Amino acid sequence: MKSRLALVVVVCLSGVTCEEGEVPDPSAHGRLAEPAAADVPAAERAEPTPVAPLAQPPTGTEVHQDLLALVHLADFYDRSGLVIDFGTAARLKYTIGNWNSGWLGESREGGVSVSTFGKTARLYLPVEARQPMQLRFRAKPYATGAIIAYVNGKTSGEARISKADGFQEIVIPIREDALRVGENSIMLRATRTAPVRGQFRSMAVDWLVLEPKPAEEGSPSAPSTLVVQAVDAGSNRRAVVLPPGARLDWFVEAPADGTLQFGAAALSESSTLAVEVKSDAASSRERMAVDRSWNDEQLSLRSVAGQIARVRFTNEGDADLALSDVRALRRAREVVDIDAPARNVVVLLIDTLRASKLQAYYAKTRVKTPAIDQLVSQGALFERAQSPENWTKPSVASVLTSLHPATHRTKEDASKLPRSALMLSEVYQKAGFKTASFIANGYVSNAFGFDQGWDHYTNYIREQRNTNASNVFGEAQAWIEKNQDKRFFVYIQTIDPHVPYDPPEKFLKMYDSAPYNGQVKNRRTHLMLDEAKKNPKKYKFTARDKERIEALHDGEISYHDEYFGRFLAKLTELGLDENTILVVTSDHGEEFQEHGSWGHGHSVYQELLGVPLIFRWPGVVPANLRVAPVVSTMDIGPTVLEATGVPIPAQFEGRSLLGFMLGDWPQAPYVAFSDFLDHRRVIRGGDWKLIIRGNLSHVIFDLDSDYWEKTELDGTKHPIAQRYLRTLHGQFLGAEDRGHWLAPSASSPSKKAPGLRQEKQEMTPELCKQLVALGYISAECDELLSN
């Protein structure tokens, strides 16, 4: 019997075309690594079997999520318990993708793939019932001593390591009173380490099982092997084989009109399959007899529609059981055909505009934006658009490079967008478009590397020019009129809603017409709000002051909207509205004491991460369309490139959203990720949101019932939603290629975390003064300007 779990995937991933009988190249498609031939006894080796093509979904339906292609994201239980293979990507969902959790990466020891850790390592494992349990794992210790298990912060058990001379099976008991139903935080702590390959390590782990503690001591068997392979049960299909007593748990955001489709077959004699579909609020369960030929089944997902659901398959029989074509289906939509690509692109990024300030996103808002409202009625609005960061520089870098912040690494005050980053402007310039930028934020400037690929580049802050919307839109439309005979890409970044808040009196009176004699000064709001965020606070605002501050901000939004309306009218006058795809978004929002602070750049709540995202392409994108799935603003680049017929660069990590607007939706999952420097990691899926802090504590929110994130939920009371987010977040954080983060590829010891080489800009007094005028007051600038 093999001494390790070999999870071998030979399936074609979603969106990858495979010819009949072809096995995807692991380097090209991220296949989970097979054991090397030398690691598998000759008697257990098998010749490759041709892989059958995927069966077509029933008429009127389409694939919502191909679960079999994502088997590495499923929790696998053999007859003993939960099995984790540390040589494959299946481990990432339990280790937060190795982010801050103590795991030092992967290597090969004794011919098998392993994960190593130093003094401590953390795991996050689900438990459904409290009972005495044990951690049983195969590992190679590098030092003698002890391994102690802390479960949910409590010391639970330990194992002594008396020798360090090869792989051995280690068992640590887990007390019942240390466990809780739902997710459990487990920390392994080694008393000794040894220098191995340049780092202090305690051991290399091959596999681990969390299982009920046996009634009698003995030598438990190695965990079962889970393999996705070709299975012939009347016809040849890709399938995963479950031994008796085993189960697989997949997690999926169930579509409103969804169906679960799968095939099942017993491999020797008849067997029994139990299928449970469960959310945190509803469940259904069916048992069915399975014979040796394929039994094709469809089960309704109506009971969990629109919810995060766990789909559980359990082999309750005595024979091995194969599952094929495991997919969540949805009703197929009518697809809009494109006769010709869009000729031009205009991307408008309104600095510091949170989604909840707009009527189209939050019906209770008082802010009047008739031009944006009209635009919404003419195009598509993404209801759950997320910004990748909570302040300008990293967020805009993600919009213009379609890279996650952890990849472009332009996250700090002095960070500079690397020259190796490929900007959207460079792609369009190379494709023959005229490119122009009109930017009113000093961080999106040549000083920080944003001047790449522009035929016309303007930064109003750096050039000390008028940053008002009237001027920025005026210059942008003048450039467009002059260059309208050529295909163009125009990027406009206005800054009116940003501090200092100082709208014309007409727009201020729309929200505050009463006399005001308080301490708030319009042109000093950037300095005042910065001081109000500090502890101790220099300014303590009264209720009337707070009314004034938010009225100033809201007035800026309405002022900006008036000139945006004039800009739209100019595009129409020039006859450019019909053949131009127009995008409106923001880099981040603004807080007004919703969570005890002001401004932005300090938290990851929705008032900072929830931003508008609106597209207009008349005659192609349907009018007044609302798109529900979660998306990221870093998807803007791939979307407009596809719309204009320009190839999307391989290095872009976002995905095109055009299919959402034309009825040809990409497959799920639909999630978005956000960072705050290296202190926070965020995932949003549906209306569920998980925030992980740098110390690995976490909070979870249900944005459907708690729009303003006032109630931190107990994840153990929402175990399925939490497991869904944990699984996808771990897979993303541990991915070598964030552009294909779902691919089941294990990390390689020869590869480092993906990311461009970080560059820095020297902060000068002049540059700091320009940034301080915008309310950006960093410790470095504060020191420079105080000397």
GROMACS .gro file of C-alpha atoms in nm, residues 12-156:
model
  145
   12CYS     CA    1  -0.900   1.944  -1.873
   13LEU     CA    2  -0.961   2.264  -1.680
   14SER     CA    3  -1.247   2.501  -1.748
   15GLY     CA    4  -1.170   2.713  -2.050
   16VAL     CA    5  -0.896   2.477  -2.174
   17THR     CA    6  -0.959   2.284  -2.493
   18CYS     CA    7  -0.837   1.924  -2.495
   19GLU     CA    8  -0.856   1.687  -2.786
   20GLU     CA    9  -1.009   1.346  -2.725
   21GLY     CA   10  -0.759   1.125  -2.553
   22GLU     CA   11  -0.525   1.412  -2.468
   23VAL     CA   12  -0.389   1.458  -2.118
   24PRO     CA   13  -0.314   1.824  -2.038
   25ASP     CA   14   0.048   1.922  -1.999
   26PRO     CA   15   0.100   1.991  -1.627
   27SER     CA   16   0.327   2.287  -1.696
   28ALA     CA   17   0.071   2.442  -1.929
   29HIS     CA   18  -0.251   2.370  -1.742
   30GLY     CA   19  -0.146   2.342  -1.379
   31ARG     CA   20  -0.218   1.972  -1.334
   32LEU     CA   21  -0.159   1.841  -0.985
   33ALA     CA   22   0.177   1.670  -0.987
   34GLU     CA   23   0.170   1.294  -1.029
   35PRO     CA   24   0.411   1.093  -0.818
   36ALA     CA   25   0.738   1.037  -1.002
   37ALA     CA   26   0.761   0.690  -1.155
   38ALA     CA   27   1.029   0.599  -0.905
   39ASP     CA   28   0.789   0.681  -0.617
   40VAL     CA   29   0.521   0.434  -0.727
   41PRO     CA   30   0.579   0.059  -0.711
   42ALA     CA   31   0.585  -0.106  -1.054
   43ALA     CA   32   0.280  -0.316  -0.969
   44GLU     CA   33   0.078  -0.002  -0.906
   45ARG     CA   34   0.175   0.180  -1.224
   46ALA     CA   35  -0.073   0.195  -1.508
   47GLU     CA   36  -0.049   0.293  -1.870
   48PRO     CA   37  -0.217   0.628  -1.946
   49THR     CA   38  -0.579   0.590  -2.052
   50PRO     CA   39  -0.732   0.825  -2.309
   51VAL     CA   40  -0.955   1.084  -2.143
   52ALA     CA   41  -1.307   1.104  -2.278
   53PRO     CA   42  -1.441   1.447  -2.375
   54LEU     CA   43  -1.682   1.613  -2.132
   55ALA     CA   44  -2.048   1.536  -2.191
   56GLN     CA   45  -2.256   1.831  -2.312
   57PRO     CA   46  -2.501   1.982  -2.061
   58PRO     CA   47  -2.872   1.937  -2.138
   59THR     CA   48  -3.036   2.173  -2.387
   60GLY     CA   49  -3.121   2.510  -2.236
   61THR     CA   50  -2.851   2.485  -1.970
   62GLU     CA   51  -2.483   2.569  -1.944
   63VAL     CA   52  -2.205   2.490  -1.701
   64HIS     CA   53  -2.207   2.720  -1.399
   65GLN     CA   54  -1.913   2.551  -1.226
   66ASP     CA   55  -1.720   2.239  -1.327
   67LEU     CA   56  -1.664   2.076  -0.989
   68LEU     CA   57  -1.468   1.779  -1.119
   69ALA     CA   58  -1.208   2.014  -1.272
   70LEU     CA   59  -1.177   2.174  -0.927
   71VAL     CA   60  -1.149   1.852  -0.728
   72HIS     CA   61  -0.841   1.992  -0.553
   73LEU     CA   62  -1.075   2.244  -0.389
   74ALA     CA   63  -1.295   1.971  -0.240
   75ASP     CA   64  -1.251   1.835   0.111
   76PHE     CA   65  -1.174   1.461   0.086
   77TYR     CA   66  -1.257   1.221   0.368
   78ASP     CA   67  -1.167   0.856   0.358
   79ARG     CA   68  -1.318   0.605   0.601
   80SER     CA   69  -1.089   0.741   0.875
   81GLY     CA   70  -1.129   1.117   0.843
   82LEU     CA   71  -1.024   1.437   0.666
   83VAL     CA   72  -0.720   1.379   0.445
   84ILE     CA   73  -0.468   1.649   0.347
   85ASP     CA   74  -0.197   1.586   0.089
   86PHE     CA   75   0.087   1.831   0.145
   87GLY     CA   76   0.250   1.755  -0.189
   88THR     CA   77  -0.030   1.907  -0.397
   89ALA     CA   78  -0.244   2.219  -0.426
   90ALA     CA   79  -0.507   2.040  -0.217
   91ARG     CA   80  -0.319   2.164   0.092
   92LEU     CA   81  -0.358   2.536   0.018
   93LYS     CA   82  -0.715   2.562   0.144
   94TYR     CA   83  -0.600   2.448   0.490
   95THR     CA   84  -0.288   2.668   0.521
   96ILE     CA   85  -0.420   3.008   0.401
   97GLY     CA   86  -0.204   2.950   0.096
   98ASN     CA   87   0.099   2.957   0.330
   99TRP     CA   88   0.039   3.330   0.397
  100ASN     CA   89   0.182   3.412   0.742
  101SER     CA   90   0.092   3.059   0.857
  102GLY     CA   91   0.444   2.929   0.915
  103TRP     CA   92   0.467   2.693   0.618
  104LEU     CA   93   0.795   2.742   0.436
  105GLY     CA   94   0.704   2.602   0.098
  106GLU     CA   95   0.731   2.274  -0.082
  107SER     CA   96   1.018   2.042  -0.168
  108ARG     CA   97   1.089   1.676  -0.233
  109GLU     CA   98   1.206   1.443   0.039
  110GLY     CA   99   1.261   1.073  -0.014
  111GLY     CA  100   1.106   1.093  -0.358
  112VAL     CA  101   0.775   1.250  -0.247
  113SER     CA  102   0.645   1.609  -0.247
  114VAL     CA  103   0.622   1.757   0.102
  115SER     CA  104   0.558   2.083   0.286
  116THR     CA  105   0.798   2.202   0.555
  117PHE     CA  106   0.765   2.438   0.849
  118GLY     CA  107   0.993   2.596   1.104
  119LYS     CA  108   0.900   2.650   1.468
  120THR     CA  109   0.524   2.674   1.415
  121ALA     CA  110   0.266   2.607   1.146
  122ARG     CA  111  -0.108   2.670   1.133
  123LEU     CA  112  -0.393   2.473   0.982
  124TYR     CA  113  -0.764   2.554   0.956
  125LEU     CA  114  -0.969   2.236   0.956
  126PRO     CA  115  -1.346   2.173   0.959
  127VAL     CA  116  -1.507   1.952   1.223
  128GLU     CA  117  -1.874   1.847   1.225
  129ALA     CA  118  -1.900   1.685   1.567
  130ARG     CA  119  -1.709   1.726   1.891
  131GLN     CA  120  -1.541   1.407   1.999
  132PRO     CA  121  -1.193   1.291   2.093
  133MET     CA  122  -0.983   1.306   1.777
  134GLN     CA  123  -0.624   1.281   1.663
  135LEU     CA  124  -0.388   1.426   1.408
  136ARG     CA  125  -0.208   1.145   1.231
  137PHE     CA  126   0.056   1.241   0.981
  138ARG     CA  127   0.352   1.104   0.790
  139ALA     CA  128   0.649   1.334   0.828
  140LYS     CA  129   1.025   1.348   0.822
  141PRO     CA  130   1.153   1.524   1.136
  142TYR     CA  131   1.472   1.725   1.104
  143ALA     CA  132   1.528   1.736   1.482
  144THR     CA  133   1.431   1.541   1.792
  145GLY     CA  134   1.208   1.690   2.060
  146ALA     CA  135   0.833   1.731   2.071
  147ILE     CA  136   0.550   1.849   1.848
  148ILE     CA  137   0.274   2.021   2.044
  149ALA     CA  138  -0.076   2.084   1.906
  150TYR     CA  139  -0.270   2.394   2.011
  151VAL     CA  140  -0.636   2.380   1.909
  152ASN     CA  141  -0.832   2.705   1.909
  153GLY     CA  142  -0.568   2.856   2.136
  154LYS     CA  143  -0.562   2.570   2.388
  155THR     CA  144  -0.288   2.314   2.443
  156SER     CA  145  -0.440   1.986   2.334
   0.00000   0.00000   0.00000
